[in-house]
mmCIF file of C-alpha atoms in Angstrom:
data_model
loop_
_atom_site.group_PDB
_atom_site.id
_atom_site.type_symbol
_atom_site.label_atom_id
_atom_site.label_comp_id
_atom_site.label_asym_id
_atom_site.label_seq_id
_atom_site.Cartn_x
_atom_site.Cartn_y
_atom_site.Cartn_z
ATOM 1 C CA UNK A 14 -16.811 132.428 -33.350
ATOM 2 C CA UNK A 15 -17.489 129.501 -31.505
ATOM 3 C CA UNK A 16 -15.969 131.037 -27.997
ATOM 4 C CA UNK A 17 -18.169 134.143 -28.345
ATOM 5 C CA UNK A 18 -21.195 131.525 -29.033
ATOM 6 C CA UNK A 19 -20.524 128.618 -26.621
ATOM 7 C CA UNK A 20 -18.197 130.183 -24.067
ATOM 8 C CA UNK A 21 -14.633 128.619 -23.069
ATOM 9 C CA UNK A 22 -13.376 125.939 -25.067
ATOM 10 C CA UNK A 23 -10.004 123.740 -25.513
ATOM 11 C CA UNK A 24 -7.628 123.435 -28.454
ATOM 12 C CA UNK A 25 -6.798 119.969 -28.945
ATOM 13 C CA UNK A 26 -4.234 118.490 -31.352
ATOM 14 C CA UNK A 27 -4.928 115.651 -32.877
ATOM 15 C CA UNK A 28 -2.630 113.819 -31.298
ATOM 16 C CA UNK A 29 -4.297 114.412 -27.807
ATOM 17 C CA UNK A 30 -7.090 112.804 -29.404
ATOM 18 C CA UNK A 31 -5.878 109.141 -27.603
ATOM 19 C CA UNK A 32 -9.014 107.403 -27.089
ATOM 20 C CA UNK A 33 -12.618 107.652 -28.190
ATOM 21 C CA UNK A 34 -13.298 109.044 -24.803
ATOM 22 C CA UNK A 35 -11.524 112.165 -25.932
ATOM 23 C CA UNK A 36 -10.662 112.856 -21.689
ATOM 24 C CA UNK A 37 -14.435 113.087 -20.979
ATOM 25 C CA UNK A 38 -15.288 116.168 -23.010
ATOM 26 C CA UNK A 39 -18.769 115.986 -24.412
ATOM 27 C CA UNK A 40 -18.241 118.091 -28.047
ATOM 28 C CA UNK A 41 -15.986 118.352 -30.482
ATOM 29 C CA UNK A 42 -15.384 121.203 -33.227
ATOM 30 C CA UNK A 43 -13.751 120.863 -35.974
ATOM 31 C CA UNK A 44 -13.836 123.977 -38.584
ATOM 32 C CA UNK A 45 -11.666 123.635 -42.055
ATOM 33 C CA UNK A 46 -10.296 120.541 -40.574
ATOM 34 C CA UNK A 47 -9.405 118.736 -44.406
ATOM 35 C CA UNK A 48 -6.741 116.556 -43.116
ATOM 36 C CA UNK A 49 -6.897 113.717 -40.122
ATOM 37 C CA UNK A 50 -4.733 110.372 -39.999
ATOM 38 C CA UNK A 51 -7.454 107.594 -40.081
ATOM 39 C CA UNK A 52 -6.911 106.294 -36.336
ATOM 40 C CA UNK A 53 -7.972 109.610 -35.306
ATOM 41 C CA UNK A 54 -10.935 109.767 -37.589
ATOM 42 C CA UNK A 55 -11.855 106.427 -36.197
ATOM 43 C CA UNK A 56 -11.292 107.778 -32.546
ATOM 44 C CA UNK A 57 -14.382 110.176 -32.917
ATOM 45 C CA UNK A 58 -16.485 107.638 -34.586
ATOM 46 C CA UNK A 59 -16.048 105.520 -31.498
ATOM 47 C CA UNK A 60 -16.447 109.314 -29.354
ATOM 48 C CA UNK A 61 -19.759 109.880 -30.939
ATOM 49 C CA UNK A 62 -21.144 106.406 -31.269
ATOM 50 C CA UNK A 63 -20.664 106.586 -27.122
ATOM 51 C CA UNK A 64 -22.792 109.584 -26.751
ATOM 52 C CA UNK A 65 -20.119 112.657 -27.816
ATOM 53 C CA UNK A 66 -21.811 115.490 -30.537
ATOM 54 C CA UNK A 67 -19.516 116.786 -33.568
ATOM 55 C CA UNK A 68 -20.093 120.153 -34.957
ATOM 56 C CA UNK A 69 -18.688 120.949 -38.016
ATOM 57 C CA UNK A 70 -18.074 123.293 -41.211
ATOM 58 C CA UNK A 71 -15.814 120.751 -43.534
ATOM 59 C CA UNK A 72 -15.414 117.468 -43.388
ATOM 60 C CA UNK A 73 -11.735 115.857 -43.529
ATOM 61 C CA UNK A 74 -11.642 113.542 -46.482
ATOM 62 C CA UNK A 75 -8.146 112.872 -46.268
ATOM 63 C CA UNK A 76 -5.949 110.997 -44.293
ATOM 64 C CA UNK A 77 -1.746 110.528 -43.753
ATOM 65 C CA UNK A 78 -0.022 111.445 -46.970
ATOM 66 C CA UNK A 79 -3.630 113.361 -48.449
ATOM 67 C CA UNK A 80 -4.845 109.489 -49.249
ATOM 68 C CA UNK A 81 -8.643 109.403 -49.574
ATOM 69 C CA UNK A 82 -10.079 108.744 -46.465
ATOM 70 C CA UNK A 83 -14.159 108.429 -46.341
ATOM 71 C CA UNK A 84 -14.759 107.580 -42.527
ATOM 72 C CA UNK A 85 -15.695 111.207 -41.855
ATOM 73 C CA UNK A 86 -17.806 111.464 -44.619
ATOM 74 C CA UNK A 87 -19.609 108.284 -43.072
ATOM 75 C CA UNK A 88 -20.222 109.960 -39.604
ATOM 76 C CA UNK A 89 -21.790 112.890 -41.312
ATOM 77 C CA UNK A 90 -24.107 110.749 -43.215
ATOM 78 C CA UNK A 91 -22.974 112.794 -46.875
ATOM 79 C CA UNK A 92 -20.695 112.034 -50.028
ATOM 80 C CA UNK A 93 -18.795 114.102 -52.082
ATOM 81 C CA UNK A 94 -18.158 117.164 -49.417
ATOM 82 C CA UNK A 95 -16.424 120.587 -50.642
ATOM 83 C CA UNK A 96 -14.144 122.158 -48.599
ATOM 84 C CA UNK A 97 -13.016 125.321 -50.567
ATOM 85 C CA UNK A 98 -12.604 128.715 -48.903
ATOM 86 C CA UNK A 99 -10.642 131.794 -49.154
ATOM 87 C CA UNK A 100 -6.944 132.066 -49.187
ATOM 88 C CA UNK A 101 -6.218 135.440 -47.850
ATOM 89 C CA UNK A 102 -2.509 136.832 -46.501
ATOM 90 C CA UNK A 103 -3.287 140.141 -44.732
ATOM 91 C CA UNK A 104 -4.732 141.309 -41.734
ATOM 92 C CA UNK A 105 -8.158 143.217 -41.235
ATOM 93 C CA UNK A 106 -8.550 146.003 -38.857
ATOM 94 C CA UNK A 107 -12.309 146.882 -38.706
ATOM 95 C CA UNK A 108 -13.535 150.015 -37.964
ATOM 96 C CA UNK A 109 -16.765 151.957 -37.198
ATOM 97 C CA UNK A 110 -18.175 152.865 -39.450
ATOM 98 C CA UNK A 111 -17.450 149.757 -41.911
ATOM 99 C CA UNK A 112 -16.207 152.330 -44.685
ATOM 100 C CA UNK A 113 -13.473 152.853 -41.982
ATOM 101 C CA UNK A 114 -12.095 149.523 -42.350
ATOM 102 C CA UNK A 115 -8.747 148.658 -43.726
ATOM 103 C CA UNK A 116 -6.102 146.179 -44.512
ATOM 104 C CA UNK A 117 -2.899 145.847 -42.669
ATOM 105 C CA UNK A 118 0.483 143.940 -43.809
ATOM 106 C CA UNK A 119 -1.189 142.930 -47.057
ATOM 107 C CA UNK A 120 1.167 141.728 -49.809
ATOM 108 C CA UNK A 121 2.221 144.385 -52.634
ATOM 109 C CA UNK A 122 1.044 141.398 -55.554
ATOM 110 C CA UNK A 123 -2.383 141.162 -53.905
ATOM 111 C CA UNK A 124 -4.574 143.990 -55.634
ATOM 112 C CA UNK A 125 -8.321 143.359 -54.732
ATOM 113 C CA UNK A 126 -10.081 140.577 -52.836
ATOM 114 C CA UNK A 127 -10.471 137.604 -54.309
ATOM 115 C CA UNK A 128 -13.140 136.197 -56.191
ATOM 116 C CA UNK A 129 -16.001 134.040 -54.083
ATOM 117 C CA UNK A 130 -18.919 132.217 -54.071
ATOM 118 C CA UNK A 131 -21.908 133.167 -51.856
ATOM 119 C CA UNK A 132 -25.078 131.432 -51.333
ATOM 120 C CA UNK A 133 -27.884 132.303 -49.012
ATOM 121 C CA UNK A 134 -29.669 130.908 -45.514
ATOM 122 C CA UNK A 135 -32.939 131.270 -45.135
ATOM 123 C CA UNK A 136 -35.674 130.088 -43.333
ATOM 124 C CA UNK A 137 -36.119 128.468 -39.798
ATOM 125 C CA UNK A 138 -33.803 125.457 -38.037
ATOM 126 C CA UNK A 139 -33.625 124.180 -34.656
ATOM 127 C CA UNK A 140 -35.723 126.544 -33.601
ATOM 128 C CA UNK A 141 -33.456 129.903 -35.095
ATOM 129 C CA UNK A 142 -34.943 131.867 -38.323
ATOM 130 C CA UNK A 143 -32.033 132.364 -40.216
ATOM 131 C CA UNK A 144 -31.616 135.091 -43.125
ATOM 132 C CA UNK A 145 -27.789 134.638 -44.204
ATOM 133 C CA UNK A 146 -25.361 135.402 -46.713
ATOM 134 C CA UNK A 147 -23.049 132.477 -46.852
ATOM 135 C CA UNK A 148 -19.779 132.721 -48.269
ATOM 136 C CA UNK A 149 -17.686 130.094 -49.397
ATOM 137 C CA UNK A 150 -20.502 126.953 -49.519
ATOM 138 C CA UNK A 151 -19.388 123.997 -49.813
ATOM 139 C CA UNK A 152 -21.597 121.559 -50.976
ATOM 140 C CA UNK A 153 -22.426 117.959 -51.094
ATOM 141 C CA UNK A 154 -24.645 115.143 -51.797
ATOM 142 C CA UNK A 155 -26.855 113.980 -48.264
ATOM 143 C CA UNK A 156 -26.481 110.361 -48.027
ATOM 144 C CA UNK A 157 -27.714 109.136 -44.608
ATOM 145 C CA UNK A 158 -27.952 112.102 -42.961
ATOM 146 C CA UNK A 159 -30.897 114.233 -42.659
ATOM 147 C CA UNK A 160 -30.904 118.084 -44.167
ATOM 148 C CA UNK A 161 -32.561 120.216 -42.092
ATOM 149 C CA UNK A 162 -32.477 123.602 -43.871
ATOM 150 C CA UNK A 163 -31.455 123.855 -47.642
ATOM 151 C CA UNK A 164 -29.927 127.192 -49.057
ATOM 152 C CA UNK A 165 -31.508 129.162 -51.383
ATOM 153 C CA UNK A 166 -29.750 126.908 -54.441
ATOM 154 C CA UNK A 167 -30.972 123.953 -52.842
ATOM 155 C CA UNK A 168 -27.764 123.285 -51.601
ATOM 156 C CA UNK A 169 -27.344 121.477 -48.155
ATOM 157 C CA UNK A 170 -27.402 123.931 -45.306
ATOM 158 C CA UNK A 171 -27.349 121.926 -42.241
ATOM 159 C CA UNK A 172 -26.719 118.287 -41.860
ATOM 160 C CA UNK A 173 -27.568 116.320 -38.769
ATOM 161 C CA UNK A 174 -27.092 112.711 -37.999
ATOM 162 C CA UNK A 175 -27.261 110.498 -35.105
ATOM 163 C CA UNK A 176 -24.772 107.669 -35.107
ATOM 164 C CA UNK A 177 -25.040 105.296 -31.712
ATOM 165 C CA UNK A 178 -25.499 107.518 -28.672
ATOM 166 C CA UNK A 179 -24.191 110.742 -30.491
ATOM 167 C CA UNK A 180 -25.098 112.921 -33.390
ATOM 168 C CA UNK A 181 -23.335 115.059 -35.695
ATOM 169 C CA UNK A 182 -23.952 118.142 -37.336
ATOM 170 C CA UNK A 183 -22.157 119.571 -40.868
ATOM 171 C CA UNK A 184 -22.659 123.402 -41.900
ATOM 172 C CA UNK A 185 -22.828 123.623 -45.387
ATOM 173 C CA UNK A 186 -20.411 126.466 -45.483
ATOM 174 C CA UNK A 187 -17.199 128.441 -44.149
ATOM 175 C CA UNK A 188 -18.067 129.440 -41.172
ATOM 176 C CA UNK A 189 -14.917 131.512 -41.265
ATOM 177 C CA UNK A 190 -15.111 133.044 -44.118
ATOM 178 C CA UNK A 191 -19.009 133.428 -43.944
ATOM 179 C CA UNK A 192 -18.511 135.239 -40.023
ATOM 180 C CA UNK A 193 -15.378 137.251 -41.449
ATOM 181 C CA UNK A 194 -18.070 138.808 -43.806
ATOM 182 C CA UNK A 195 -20.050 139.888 -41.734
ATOM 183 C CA UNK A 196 -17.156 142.118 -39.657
ATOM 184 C CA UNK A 197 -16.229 143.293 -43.398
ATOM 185 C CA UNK A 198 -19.769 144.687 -43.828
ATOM 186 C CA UNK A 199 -20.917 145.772 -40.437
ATOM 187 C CA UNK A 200 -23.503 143.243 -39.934
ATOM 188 C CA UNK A 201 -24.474 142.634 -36.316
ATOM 189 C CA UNK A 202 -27.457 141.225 -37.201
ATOM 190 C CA UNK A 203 -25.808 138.378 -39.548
ATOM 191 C CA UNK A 204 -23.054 137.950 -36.676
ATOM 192 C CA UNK A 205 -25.509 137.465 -34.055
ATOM 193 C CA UNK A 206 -28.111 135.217 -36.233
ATOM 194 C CA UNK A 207 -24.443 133.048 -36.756
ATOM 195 C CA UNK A 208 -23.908 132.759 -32.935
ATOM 196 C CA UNK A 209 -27.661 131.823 -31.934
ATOM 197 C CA UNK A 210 -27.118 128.910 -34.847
ATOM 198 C CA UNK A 211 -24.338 127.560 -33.003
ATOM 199 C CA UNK A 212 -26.180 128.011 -29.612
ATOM 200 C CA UNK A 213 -29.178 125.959 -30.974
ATOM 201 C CA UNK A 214 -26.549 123.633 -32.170
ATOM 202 C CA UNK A 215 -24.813 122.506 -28.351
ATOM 203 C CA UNK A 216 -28.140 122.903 -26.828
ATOM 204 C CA UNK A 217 -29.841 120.802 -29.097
ATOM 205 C CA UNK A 218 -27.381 118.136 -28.491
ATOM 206 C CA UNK A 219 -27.508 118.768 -24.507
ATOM 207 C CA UNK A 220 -24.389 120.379 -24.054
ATOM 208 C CA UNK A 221 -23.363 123.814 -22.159
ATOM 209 C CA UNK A 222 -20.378 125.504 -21.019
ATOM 210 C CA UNK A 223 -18.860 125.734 -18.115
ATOM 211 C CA UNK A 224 -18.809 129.518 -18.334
ATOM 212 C CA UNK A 225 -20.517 131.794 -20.759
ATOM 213 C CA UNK A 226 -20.925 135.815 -21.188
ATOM 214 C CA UNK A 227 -23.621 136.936 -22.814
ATOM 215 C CA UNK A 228 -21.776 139.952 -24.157
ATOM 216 C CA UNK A 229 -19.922 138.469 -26.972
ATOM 217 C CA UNK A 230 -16.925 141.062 -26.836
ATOM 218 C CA UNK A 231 -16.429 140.527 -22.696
ATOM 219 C CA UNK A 232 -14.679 137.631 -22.520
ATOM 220 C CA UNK A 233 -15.616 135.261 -18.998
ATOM 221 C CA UNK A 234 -12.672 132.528 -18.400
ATOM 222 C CA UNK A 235 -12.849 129.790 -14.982
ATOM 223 C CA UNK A 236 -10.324 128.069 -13.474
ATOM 224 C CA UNK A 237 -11.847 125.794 -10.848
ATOM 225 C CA UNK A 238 -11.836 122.339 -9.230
ATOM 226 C CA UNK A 239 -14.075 120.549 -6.512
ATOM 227 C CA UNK A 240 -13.178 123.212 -3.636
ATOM 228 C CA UNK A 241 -13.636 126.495 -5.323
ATOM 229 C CA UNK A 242 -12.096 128.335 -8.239
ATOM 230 C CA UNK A 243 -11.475 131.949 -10.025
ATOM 231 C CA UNK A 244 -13.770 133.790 -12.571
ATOM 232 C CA UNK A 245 -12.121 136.176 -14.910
ATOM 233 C CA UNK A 246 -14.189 138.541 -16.369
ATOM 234 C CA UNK A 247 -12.069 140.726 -19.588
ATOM 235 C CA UNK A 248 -13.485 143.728 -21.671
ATOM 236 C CA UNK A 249 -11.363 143.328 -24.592
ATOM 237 C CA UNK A 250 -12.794 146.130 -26.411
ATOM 238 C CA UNK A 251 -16.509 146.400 -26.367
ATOM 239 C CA UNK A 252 -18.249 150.037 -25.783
ATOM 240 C CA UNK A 253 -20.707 147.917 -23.944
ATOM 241 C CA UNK A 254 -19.901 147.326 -20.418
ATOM 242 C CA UNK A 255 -22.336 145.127 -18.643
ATOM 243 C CA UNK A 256 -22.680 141.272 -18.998
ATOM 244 C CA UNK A 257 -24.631 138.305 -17.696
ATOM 245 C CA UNK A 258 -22.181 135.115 -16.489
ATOM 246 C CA UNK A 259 -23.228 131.989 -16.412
ATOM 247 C CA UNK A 260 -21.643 129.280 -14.532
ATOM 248 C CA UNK A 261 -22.453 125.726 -14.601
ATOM 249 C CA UNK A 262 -21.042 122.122 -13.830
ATOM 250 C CA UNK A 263 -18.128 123.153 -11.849
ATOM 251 C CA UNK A 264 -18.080 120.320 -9.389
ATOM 252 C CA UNK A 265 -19.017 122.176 -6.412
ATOM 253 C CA UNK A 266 -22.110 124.230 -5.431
ATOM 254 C CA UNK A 267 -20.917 127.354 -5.285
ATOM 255 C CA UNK A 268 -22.180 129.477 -2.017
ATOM 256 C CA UNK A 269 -20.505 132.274 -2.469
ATOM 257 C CA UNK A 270 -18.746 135.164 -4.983
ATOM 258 C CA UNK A 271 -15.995 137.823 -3.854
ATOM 259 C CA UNK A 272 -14.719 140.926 -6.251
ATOM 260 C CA UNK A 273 -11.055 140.904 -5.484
ATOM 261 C CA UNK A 274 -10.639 144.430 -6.169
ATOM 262 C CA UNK A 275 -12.762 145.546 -3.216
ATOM 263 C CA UNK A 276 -13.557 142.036 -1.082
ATOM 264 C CA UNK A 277 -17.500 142.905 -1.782
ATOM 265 C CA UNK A 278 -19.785 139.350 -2.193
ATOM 266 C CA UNK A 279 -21.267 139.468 -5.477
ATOM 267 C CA UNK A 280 -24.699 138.429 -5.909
ATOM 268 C CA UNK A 281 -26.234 135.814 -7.830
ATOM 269 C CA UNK A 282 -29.284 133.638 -8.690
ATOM 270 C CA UNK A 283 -29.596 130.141 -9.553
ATOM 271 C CA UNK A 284 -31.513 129.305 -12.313
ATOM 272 C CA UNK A 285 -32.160 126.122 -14.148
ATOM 273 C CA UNK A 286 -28.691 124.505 -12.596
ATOM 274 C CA UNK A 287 -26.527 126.856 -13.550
ATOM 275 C CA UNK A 288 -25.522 130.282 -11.344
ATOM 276 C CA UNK A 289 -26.226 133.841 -13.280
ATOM 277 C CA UNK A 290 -25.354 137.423 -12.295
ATOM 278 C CA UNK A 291 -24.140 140.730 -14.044
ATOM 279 C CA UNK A 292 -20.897 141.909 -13.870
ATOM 280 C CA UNK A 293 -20.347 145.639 -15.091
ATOM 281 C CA UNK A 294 -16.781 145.831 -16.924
ATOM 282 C CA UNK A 295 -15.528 148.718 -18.460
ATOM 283 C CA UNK A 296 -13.110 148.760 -21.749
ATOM 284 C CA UNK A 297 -10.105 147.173 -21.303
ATOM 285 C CA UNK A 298 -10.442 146.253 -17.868
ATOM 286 C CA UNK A 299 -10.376 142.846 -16.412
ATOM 287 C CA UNK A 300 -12.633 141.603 -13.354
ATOM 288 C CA UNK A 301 -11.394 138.749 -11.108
ATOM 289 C CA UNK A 302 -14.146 137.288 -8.871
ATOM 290 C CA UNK A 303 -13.556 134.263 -6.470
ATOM 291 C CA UNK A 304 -15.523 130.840 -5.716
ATOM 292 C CA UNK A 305 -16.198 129.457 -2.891
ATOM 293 C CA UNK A 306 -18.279 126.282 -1.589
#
């Protein structure tokens, strides 16, 4: 979800996590994250206190051995923090239309999907108006941070707080099980309203990617350092062939862009600090375009 938001993104173990400089990145995600030893949690206190943003659907309350651990809870600025969501063993194939849809490799003891909570989103935040069906809420009582949308029960929605340098913000839901919903009913509208949200979210806090495709289902991947780089562009499966690329921040300014598959120079605009063009890629096919300084 985040990916098809943001555009290309790390995994990092915690144990990568070495210093509160976290190797220069400038964001860190953490979705159903319940668990973190406590030198880690204090790691991305230190991160965000020097400038870093954390985004966020649960927050870990414990630490090594599932002791209570309340540092997290801290940094969000909230007490008290759910972190229930569905526990599912299957996989979902989905299908057009949604009535289509279907379970694959799901256990013979598991009968009918299992009973959850919902709650709704509505109304406007960081600049998005927001009409959602969330699934799996998890709430919790707003202590020093500040709630800048409520759901419809008056539950915290979003949660933002700015600690040092940095700032933090806590959705007050699954986003996993909330987005798989979505898929489950057809809604491209909720999906999309879901990605903008997390949009709003890194640009509020002054962060873009390195790479980003505007298509969500065309997946745009760089590999680069200061004297040029490569720009894969893959159609995984989307009907929908043409894209807009972004590329930003790559350490070089790049002069130039070559398709591989036919040597042509690929043009471009620059806009706002960043380099933008279209790139037209059919199902299943994958583009690979060159930098060059």
């Amino acid at each position: 979800m985040f990916l098809r938001s943001f555009g290309e993104l790390d995994i990092l173990h915690e144990e990568q996590l070495i210093n509160d400089k976290l190797d220069g990145y400038e964001i860190l995600v953490l979705f159903d994250v319940k668990l973190l030893p406590e030198e880690v949690a204090q790691r991305i206190v230190s991160f965000v206190r020097n400038g870093g943003t954390v985004v966020a659907d649960c927050v870990p309350a414990l630490g090594k051995y599932k002791k209570p651990l309340d540092v997290m809870e801290k940094l969000f600025g909230v007490s008290g923090a759910e972190t229930g969501r569905i526990i599912r063993s299957d996989h979902w194939i989905p299908c057009k239309p949604p009535n289509k849809a279907r379970w694959h490799f799901r256990p013979n003891d598991v009968h009918k999907e299992p009973n959850y909570a919902t709650d709704t989103l509505k109304g406007s935040v960081l600049g998005q108006n927001l009409n959602l069906t969330l699934v799996s809420p998890r709430a919790c009582e707003v202590a020093t941070g500040e709630n800048l949308l409520k759901t419809v029960s008056g539950q915290p929605g979003v949660v933002y707080k700015k600690t040092g340098k940095g700032q933090t913000f806590l959705l007050g839901f699954c986003l996993q099980d909330t987005y798989f919903k979505t898929w489950q009913d057809g809604d491209e509208s909720a999906r999309g309203q879901l990605r903008n949200l997390l949009r709003a979210i890194t640009k509020e806090a002054g962060v873009r990617p390195h790479v980003y495709s505007s298509n969500p289902d065309i997946e745009a991947s760089v590999r680069a350092n200061g004297r040029g780089g490569f720009l894969f562009v893959i159609n995984h499966e989307s009907k929908d062939s043409e894209t807009i690329v972004r590329l930003s921040d790559l350490g070089f300014t790049i002069k130039k862009i070559v398709d591989l598959a036919d040597d042509r120079a690929v043009l471009f605009k620059r806009r706002k600090g960043h380099v933008e063009f279209n790139v037209n890629t059919a199902i299943g096919e994958t583009r690979l375009l060159r930098l060059t300084k």
